mmCIF file of C-alpha atoms in Angstrom:
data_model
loop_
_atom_site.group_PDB
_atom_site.id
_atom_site.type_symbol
_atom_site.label_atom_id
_atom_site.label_comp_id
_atom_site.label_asym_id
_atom_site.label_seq_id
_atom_site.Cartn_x
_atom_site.Cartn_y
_atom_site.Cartn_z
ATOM 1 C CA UNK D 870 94.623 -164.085 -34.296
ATOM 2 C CA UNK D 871 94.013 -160.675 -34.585
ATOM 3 C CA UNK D 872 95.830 -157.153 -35.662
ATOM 4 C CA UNK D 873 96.521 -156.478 -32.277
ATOM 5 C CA UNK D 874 98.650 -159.800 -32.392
ATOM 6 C CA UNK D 875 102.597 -160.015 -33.282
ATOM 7 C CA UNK D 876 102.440 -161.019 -36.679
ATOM 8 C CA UNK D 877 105.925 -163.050 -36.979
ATOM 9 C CA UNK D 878 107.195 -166.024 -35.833
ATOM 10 C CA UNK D 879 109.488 -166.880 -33.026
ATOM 11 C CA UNK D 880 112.727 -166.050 -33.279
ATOM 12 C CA UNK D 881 112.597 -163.837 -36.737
ATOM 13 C CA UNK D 882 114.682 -160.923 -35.712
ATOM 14 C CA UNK D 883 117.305 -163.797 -33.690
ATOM 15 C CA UNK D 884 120.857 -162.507 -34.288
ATOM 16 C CA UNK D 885 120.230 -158.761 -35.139
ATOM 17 C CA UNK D 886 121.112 -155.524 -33.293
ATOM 18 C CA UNK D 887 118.942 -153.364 -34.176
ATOM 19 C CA UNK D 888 119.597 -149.607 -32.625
ATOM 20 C CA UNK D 889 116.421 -147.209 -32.135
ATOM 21 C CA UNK D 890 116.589 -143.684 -31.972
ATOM 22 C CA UNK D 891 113.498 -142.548 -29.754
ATOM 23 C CA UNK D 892 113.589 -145.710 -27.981
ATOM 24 C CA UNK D 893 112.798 -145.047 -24.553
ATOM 25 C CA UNK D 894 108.975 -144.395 -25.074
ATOM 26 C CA UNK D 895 106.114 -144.336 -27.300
ATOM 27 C CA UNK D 896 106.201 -145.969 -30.335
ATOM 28 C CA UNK D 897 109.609 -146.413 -30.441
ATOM 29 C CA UNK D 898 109.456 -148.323 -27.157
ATOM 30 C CA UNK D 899 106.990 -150.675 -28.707
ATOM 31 C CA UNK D 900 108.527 -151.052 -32.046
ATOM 32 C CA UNK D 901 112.026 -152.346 -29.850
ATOM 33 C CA UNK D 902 109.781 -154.214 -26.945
ATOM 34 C CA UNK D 903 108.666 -156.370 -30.065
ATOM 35 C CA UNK D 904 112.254 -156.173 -32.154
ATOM 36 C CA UNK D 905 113.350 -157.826 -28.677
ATOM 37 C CA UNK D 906 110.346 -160.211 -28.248
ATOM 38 C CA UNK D 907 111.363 -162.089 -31.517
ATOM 39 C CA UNK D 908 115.224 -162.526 -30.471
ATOM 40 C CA UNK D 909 116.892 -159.506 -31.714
ATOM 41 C CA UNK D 910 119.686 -157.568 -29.410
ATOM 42 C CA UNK D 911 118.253 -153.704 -29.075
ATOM 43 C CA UNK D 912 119.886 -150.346 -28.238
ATOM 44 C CA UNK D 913 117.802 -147.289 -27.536
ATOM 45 C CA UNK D 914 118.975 -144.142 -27.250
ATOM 46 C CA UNK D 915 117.669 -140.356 -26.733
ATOM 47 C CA UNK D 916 118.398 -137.666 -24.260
ATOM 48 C CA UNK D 917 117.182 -138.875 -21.279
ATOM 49 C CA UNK D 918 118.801 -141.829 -19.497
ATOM 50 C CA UNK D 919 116.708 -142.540 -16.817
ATOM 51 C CA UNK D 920 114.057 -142.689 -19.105
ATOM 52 C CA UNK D 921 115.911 -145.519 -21.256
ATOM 53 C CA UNK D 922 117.115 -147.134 -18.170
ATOM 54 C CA UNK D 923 113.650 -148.032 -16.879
ATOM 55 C CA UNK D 924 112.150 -148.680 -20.304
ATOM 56 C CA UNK D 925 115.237 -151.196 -21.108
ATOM 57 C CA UNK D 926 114.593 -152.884 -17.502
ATOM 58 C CA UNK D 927 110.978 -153.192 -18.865
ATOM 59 C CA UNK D 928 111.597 -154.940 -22.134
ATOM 60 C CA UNK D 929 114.517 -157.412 -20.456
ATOM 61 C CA UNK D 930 111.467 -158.382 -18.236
ATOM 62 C CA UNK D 931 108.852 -159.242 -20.575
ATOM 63 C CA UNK D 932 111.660 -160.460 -23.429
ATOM 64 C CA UNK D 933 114.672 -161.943 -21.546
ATOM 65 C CA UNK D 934 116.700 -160.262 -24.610
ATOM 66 C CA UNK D 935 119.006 -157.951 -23.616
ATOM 67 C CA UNK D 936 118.201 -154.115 -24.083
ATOM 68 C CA UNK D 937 121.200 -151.366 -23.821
ATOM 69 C CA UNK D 938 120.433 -147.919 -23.541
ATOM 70 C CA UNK D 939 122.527 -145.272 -24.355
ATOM 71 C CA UNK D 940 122.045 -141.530 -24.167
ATOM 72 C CA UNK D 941 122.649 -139.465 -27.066
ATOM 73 C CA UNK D 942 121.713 -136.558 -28.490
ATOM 74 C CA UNK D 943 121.113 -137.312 -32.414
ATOM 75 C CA UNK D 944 121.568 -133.718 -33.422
ATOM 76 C CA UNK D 945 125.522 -134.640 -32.108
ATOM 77 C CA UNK D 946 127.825 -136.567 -35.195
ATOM 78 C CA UNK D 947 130.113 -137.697 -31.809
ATOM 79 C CA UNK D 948 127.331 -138.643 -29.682
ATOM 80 C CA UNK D 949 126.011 -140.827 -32.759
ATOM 81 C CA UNK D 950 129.272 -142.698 -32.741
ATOM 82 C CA UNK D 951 129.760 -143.173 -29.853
ATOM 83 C CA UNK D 952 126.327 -145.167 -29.752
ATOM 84 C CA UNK D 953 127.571 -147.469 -32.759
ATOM 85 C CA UNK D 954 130.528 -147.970 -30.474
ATOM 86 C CA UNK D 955 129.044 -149.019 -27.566
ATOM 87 C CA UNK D 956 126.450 -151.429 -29.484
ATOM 88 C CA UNK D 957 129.300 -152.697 -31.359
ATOM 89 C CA UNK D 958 131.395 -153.535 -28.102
ATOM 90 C CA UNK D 959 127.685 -155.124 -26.202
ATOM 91 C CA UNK D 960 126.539 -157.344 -29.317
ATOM 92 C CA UNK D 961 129.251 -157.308 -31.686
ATOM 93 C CA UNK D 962 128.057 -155.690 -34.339
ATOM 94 C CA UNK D 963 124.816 -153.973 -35.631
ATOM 95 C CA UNK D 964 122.962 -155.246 -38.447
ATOM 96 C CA UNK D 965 119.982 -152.540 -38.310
ATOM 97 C CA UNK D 966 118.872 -149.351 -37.708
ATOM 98 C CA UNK D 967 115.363 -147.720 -36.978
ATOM 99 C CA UNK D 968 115.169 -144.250 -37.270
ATOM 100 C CA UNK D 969 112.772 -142.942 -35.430
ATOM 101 C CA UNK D 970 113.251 -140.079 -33.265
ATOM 102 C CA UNK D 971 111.294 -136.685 -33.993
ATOM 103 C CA UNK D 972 110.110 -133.459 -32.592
ATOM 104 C CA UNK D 973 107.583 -130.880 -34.024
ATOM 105 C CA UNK D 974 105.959 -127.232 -33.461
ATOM 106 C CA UNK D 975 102.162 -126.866 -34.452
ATOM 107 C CA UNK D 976 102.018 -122.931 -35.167
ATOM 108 C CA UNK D 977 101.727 -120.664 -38.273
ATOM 109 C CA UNK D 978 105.003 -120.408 -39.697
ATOM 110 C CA UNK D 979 105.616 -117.115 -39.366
ATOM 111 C CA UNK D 980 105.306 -116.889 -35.881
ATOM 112 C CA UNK D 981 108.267 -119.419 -35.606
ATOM 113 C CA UNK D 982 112.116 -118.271 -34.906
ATOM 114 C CA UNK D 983 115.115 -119.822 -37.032
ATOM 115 C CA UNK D 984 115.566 -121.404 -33.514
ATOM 116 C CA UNK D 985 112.546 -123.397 -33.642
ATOM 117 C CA UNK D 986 113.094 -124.530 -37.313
ATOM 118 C CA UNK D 987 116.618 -125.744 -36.727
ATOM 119 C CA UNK D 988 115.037 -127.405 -33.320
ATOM 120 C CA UNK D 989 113.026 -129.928 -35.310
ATOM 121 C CA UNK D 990 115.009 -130.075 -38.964
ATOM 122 C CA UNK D 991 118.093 -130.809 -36.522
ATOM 123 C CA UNK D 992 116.545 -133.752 -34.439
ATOM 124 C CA UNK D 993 113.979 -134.824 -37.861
ATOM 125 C CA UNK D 994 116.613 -134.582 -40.432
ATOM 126 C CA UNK D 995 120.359 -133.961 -39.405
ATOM 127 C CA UNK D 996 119.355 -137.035 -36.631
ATOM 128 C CA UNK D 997 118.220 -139.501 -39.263
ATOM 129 C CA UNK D 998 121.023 -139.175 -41.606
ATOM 130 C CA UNK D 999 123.835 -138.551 -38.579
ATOM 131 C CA UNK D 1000 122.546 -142.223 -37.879
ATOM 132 C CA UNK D 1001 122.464 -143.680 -41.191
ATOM 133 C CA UNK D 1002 125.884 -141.679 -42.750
ATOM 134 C CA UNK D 1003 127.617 -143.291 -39.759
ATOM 135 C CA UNK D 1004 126.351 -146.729 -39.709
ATOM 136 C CA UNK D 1005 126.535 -146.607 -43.481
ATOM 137 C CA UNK D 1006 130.239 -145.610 -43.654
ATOM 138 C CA UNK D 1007 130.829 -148.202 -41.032
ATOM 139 C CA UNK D 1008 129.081 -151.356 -43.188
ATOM 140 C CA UNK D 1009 130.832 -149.746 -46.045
ATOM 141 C CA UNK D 1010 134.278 -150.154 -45.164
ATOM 142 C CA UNK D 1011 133.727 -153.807 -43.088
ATOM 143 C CA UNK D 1012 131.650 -155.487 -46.181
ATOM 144 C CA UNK D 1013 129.238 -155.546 -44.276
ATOM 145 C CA UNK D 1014 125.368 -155.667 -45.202
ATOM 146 C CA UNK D 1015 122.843 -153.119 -43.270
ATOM 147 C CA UNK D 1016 119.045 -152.398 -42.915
ATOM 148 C CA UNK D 1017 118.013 -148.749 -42.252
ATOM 149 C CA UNK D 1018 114.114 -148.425 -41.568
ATOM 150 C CA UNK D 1019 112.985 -144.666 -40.893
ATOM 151 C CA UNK D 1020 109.825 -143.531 -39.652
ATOM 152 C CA UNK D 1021 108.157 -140.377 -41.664
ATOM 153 C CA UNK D 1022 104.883 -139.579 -42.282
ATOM 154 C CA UNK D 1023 102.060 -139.047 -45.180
ATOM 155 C CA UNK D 1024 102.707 -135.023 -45.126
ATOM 156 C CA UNK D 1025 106.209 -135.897 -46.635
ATOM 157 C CA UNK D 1026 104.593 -136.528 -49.903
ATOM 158 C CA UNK D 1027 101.908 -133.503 -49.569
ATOM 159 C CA UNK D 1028 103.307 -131.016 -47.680
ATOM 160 C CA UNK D 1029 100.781 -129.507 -44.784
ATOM 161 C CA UNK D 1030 100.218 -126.387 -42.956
ATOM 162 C CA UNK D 1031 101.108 -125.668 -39.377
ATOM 163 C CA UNK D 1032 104.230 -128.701 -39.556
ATOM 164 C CA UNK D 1033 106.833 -127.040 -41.937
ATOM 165 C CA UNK D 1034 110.005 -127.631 -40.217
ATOM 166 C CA UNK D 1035 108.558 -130.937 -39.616
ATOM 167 C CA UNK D 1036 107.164 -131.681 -43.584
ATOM 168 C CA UNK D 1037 110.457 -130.197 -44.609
ATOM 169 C CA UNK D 1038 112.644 -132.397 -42.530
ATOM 170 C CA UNK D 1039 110.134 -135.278 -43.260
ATOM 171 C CA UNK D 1040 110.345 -135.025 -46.914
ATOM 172 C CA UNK D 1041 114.367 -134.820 -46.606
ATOM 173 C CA UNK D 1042 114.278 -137.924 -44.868
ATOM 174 C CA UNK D 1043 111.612 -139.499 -47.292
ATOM 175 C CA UNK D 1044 114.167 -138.483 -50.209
ATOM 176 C CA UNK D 1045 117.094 -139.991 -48.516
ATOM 177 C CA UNK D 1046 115.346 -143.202 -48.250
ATOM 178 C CA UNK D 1047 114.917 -143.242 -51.597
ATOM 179 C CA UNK D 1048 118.315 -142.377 -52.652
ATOM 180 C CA UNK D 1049 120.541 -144.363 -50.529
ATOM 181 C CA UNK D 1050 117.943 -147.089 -51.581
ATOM 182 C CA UNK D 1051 119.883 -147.130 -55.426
ATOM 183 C CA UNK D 1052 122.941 -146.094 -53.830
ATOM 184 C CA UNK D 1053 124.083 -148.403 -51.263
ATOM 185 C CA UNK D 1054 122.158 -151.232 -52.506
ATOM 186 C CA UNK D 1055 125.683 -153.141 -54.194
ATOM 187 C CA UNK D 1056 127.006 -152.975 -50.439
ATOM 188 C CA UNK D 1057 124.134 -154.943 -49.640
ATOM 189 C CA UNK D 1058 122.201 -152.066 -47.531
ATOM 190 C CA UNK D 1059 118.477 -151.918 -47.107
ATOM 191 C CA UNK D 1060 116.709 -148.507 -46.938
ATOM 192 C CA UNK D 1061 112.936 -148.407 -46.593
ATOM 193 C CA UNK D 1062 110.363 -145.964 -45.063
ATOM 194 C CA UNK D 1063 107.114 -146.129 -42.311
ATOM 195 C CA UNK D 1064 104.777 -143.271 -43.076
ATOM 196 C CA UNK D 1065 102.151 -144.132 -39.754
ATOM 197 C CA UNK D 1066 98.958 -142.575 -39.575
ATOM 198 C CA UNK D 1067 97.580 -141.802 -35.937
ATOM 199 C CA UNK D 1068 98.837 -144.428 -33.404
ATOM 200 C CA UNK D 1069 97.839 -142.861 -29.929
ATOM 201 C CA UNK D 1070 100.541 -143.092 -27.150
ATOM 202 C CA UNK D 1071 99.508 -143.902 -23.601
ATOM 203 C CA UNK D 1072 97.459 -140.884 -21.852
ATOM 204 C CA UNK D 1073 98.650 -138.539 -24.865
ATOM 205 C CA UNK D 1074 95.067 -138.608 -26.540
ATOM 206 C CA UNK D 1075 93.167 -137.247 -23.307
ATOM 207 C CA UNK D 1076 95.291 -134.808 -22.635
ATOM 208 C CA UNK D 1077 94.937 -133.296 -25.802
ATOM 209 C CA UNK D 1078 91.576 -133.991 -25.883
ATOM 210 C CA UNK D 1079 89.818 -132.961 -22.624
ATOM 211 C CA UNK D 1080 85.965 -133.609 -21.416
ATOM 212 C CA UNK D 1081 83.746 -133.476 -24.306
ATOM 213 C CA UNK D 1082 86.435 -132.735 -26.976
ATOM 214 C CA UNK D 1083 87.609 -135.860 -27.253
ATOM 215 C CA UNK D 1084 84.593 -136.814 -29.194
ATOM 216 C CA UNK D 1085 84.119 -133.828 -31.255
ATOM 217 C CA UNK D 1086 88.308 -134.461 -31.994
ATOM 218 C CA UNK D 1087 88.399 -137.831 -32.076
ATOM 219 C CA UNK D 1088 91.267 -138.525 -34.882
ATOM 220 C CA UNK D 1089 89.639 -141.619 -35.586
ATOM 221 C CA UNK D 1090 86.752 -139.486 -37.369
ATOM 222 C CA UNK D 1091 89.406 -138.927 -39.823
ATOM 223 C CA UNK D 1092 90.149 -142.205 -40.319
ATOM 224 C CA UNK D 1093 88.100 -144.569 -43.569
ATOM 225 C CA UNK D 1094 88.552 -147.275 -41.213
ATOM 226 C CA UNK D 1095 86.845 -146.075 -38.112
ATOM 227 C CA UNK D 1096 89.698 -145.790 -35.435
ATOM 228 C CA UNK D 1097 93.266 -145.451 -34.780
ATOM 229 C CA UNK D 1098 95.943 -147.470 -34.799
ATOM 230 C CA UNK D 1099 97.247 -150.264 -32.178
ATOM 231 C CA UNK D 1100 101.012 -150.106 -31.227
ATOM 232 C CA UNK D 1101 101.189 -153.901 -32.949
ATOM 233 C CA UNK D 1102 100.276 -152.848 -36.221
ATOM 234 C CA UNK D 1103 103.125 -150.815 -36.671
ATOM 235 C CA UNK D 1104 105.223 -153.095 -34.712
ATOM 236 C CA UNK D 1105 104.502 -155.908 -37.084
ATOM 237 C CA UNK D 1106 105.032 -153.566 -39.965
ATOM 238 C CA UNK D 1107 108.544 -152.911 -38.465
ATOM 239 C CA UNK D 1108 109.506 -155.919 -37.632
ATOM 240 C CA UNK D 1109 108.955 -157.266 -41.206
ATOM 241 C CA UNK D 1110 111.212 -154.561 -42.676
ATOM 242 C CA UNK D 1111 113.603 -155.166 -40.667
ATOM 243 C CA UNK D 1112 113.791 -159.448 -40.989
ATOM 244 C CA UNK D 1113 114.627 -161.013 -43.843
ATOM 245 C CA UNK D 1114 111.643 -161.869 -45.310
ATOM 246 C CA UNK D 1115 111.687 -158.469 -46.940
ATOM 247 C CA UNK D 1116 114.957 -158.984 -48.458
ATOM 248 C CA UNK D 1117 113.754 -157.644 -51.546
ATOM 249 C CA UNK D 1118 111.774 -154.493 -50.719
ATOM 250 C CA UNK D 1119 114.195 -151.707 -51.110
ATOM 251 C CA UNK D 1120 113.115 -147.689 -51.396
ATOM 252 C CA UNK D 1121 109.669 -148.381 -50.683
ATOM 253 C CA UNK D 1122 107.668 -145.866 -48.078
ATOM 254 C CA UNK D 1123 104.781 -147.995 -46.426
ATOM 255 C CA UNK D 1124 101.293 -145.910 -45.398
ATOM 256 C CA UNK D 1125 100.136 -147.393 -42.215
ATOM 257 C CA UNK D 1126 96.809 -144.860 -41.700
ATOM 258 C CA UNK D 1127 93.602 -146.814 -42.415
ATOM 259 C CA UNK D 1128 93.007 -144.625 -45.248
ATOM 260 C CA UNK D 1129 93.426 -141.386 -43.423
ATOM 261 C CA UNK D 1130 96.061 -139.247 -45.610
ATOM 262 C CA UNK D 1131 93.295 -140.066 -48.891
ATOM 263 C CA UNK D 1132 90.389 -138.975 -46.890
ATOM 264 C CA UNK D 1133 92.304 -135.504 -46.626
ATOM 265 C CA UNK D 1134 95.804 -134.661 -47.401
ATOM 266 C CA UNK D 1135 97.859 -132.347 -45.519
ATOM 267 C CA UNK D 1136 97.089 -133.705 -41.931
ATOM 268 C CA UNK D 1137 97.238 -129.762 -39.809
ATOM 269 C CA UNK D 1138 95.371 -128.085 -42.783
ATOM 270 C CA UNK D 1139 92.057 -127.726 -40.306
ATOM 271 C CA UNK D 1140 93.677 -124.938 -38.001
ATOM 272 C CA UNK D 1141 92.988 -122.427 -40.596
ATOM 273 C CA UNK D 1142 89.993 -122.238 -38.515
ATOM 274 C CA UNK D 1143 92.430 -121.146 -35.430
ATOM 275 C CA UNK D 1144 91.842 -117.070 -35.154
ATOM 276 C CA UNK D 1145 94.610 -114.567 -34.634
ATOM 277 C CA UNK D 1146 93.601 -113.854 -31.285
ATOM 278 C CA UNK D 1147 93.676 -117.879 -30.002
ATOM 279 C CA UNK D 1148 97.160 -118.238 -31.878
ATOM 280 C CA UNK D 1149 98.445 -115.455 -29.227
ATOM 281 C CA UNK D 1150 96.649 -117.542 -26.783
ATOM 282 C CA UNK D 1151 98.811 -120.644 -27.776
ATOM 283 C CA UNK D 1152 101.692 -119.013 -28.344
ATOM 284 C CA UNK D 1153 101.550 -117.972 -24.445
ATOM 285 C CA UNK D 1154 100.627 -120.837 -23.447
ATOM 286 C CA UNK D 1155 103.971 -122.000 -25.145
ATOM 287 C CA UNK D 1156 106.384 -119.706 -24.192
ATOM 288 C CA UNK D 1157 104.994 -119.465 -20.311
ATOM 289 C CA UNK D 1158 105.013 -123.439 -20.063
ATOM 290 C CA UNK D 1159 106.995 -125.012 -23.215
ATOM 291 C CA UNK D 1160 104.005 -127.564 -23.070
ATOM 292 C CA UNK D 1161 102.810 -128.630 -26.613
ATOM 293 C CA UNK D 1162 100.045 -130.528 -24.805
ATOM 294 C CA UNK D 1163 98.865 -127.147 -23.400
ATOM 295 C CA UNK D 1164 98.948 -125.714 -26.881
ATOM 296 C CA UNK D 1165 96.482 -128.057 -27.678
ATOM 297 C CA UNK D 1166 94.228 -127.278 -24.936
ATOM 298 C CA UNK D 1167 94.016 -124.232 -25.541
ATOM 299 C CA UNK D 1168 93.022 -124.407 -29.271
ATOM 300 C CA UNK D 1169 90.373 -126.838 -28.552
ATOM 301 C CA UNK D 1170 89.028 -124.715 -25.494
ATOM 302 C CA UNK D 1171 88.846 -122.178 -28.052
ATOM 303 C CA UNK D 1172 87.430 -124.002 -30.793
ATOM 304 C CA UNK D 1173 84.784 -125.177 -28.403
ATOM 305 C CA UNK D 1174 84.051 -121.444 -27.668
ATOM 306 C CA UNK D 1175 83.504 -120.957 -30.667
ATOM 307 C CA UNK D 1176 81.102 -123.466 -32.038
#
């Protein structure tokens, strides 16, 4: 056995529906591909259906556990309901929820509009607690017991440069963890907290990090352990706050980062290094293209320039 190996036993999750917000890919595709793998009925949801349709066709496949998907906007109260509704009516209930969607801008804040910061605050912050207000108010008034798991990260705690709307919203969702926690914890209603370090997604990493750069970038320098983490880790860490077996961790945020947020809080402090006249280069880039991958490019094209 390894760390790369599910760390449960069969059947742990059997009986749950467990809904995940950002389902349809990335880590939230592999958090509910393993949710699914040890017996528990999944819904994922997030703006793009065709997207969720092929990644809950994938996960049937491999799990023979049934996957709905469901499009919603998280940003929308109606949209969230509508999602409880429909997982209520496929599995008869829902006994968890895994919040997990996100979105971000890397820039200096000032160059940001109020559009951008309500962008990411809306889908970070208003999403998550959309998600848990309804689900809560729901297990409230049907006696019901609940599990709410939300994914944050270590800038929650520190704060970092270059991710405001996103440390903000972060930190708001951190504190809401922690409240509900004391709150909602006589209706029998979990809320804990994932703070992962770097877990690369499929192809993501050398795109960001083209030719040469990926080794003079590698996130994994970063890291007290040596590399990044594998998809399973978290997974595993997931899956255990959501079963039972962690019936009595309540208001805790977990670090999953090999070290990395000790080694050097405040994860986007580095671009101080970024010039004035590479930001306007990015910010080009961003506005011509709305690619944050091409952001990146650019700043480590520069950066490479400049060494």
């Amino acid at each position: 056995m390894t760390h790369t190996n599910g760390m449960l036993k069969e059947g742990a999750l059997s009986g749950k529906t467990i809904i995940v917000t950002g389902g349809g890919t990335g880590l939230g595709k592999s958090m509910a591909a393993y949710f699914a793998e040890l017996g528990a009925g999944i819904t994922i949801c997030s703006r793009k259906m065709d997207v969720l349709e092929k990644t809950a066709q994938e996960i049937e496949a491999q799990t023979n556990q049934k996957v709905l998907p469901v499009a919603c906007d998280v940003r929308e109260y109606e949209q969230v309901e509508n999602v409880i509704e429909q997982t209520k009516a496929a599995f008869g209930g829902v006994s968890a929820l895994l919040n997990n969607a996100a979105g971000n801008f890397i820039s200096p804040t000032e160059r940001l509009s109020h559009r951008a910061f309500d962008t990411v605050i809306d889908i970070v912050l208003r999403g998550s607690y959309n998600f848990t207000l309804a689900l809560g108010k729901d297990w409230i008034q049907n006696k019901l017991g609940g599990n709410i798991l939300n994914i944050v990260t270590t800038y929650a705690w520190t704060g970092s440069g270059y991710v405001v709307p996103s440390a903000a919203s972060k930190a708001g969702v951190l504190a809401m963890t922690r409240s509900l926690a004391v709150e909602w914890a006589k209706y029998g209603i979990r809320s804990n907290a994932i703070a992962p370090g770097p877990f690369p997604t499929e192809g993501a990493w050398s795109r960001l990090l083209p030719g040469d750069m990926k080794k003079k970038f590698d996130p994994s320098q970063k890291v007290p352990v040596g590399r990044v983490g594998e998809h399973q880790e978290l997974a595993n860490l997931a899956a255990y706050l959501m079963s039972d077996f962690s019936a009595y961790i309540n208001g805790e945020v977990i670090t999953i980062d090999g070290g990395e947020w000790l080694k050097g809080a405040g994860e986007f402090n580095q671009l101080d290094a970024v010039p004035d006249e590479l930001w306007d280069a990015m910010e080009m880039g961003r506005k011509k293209s709305g690619s944050k991958l091409k952001m990146m490019w650019l700043y480590l094209k520069g950066m490479r320039k400049m060494k």
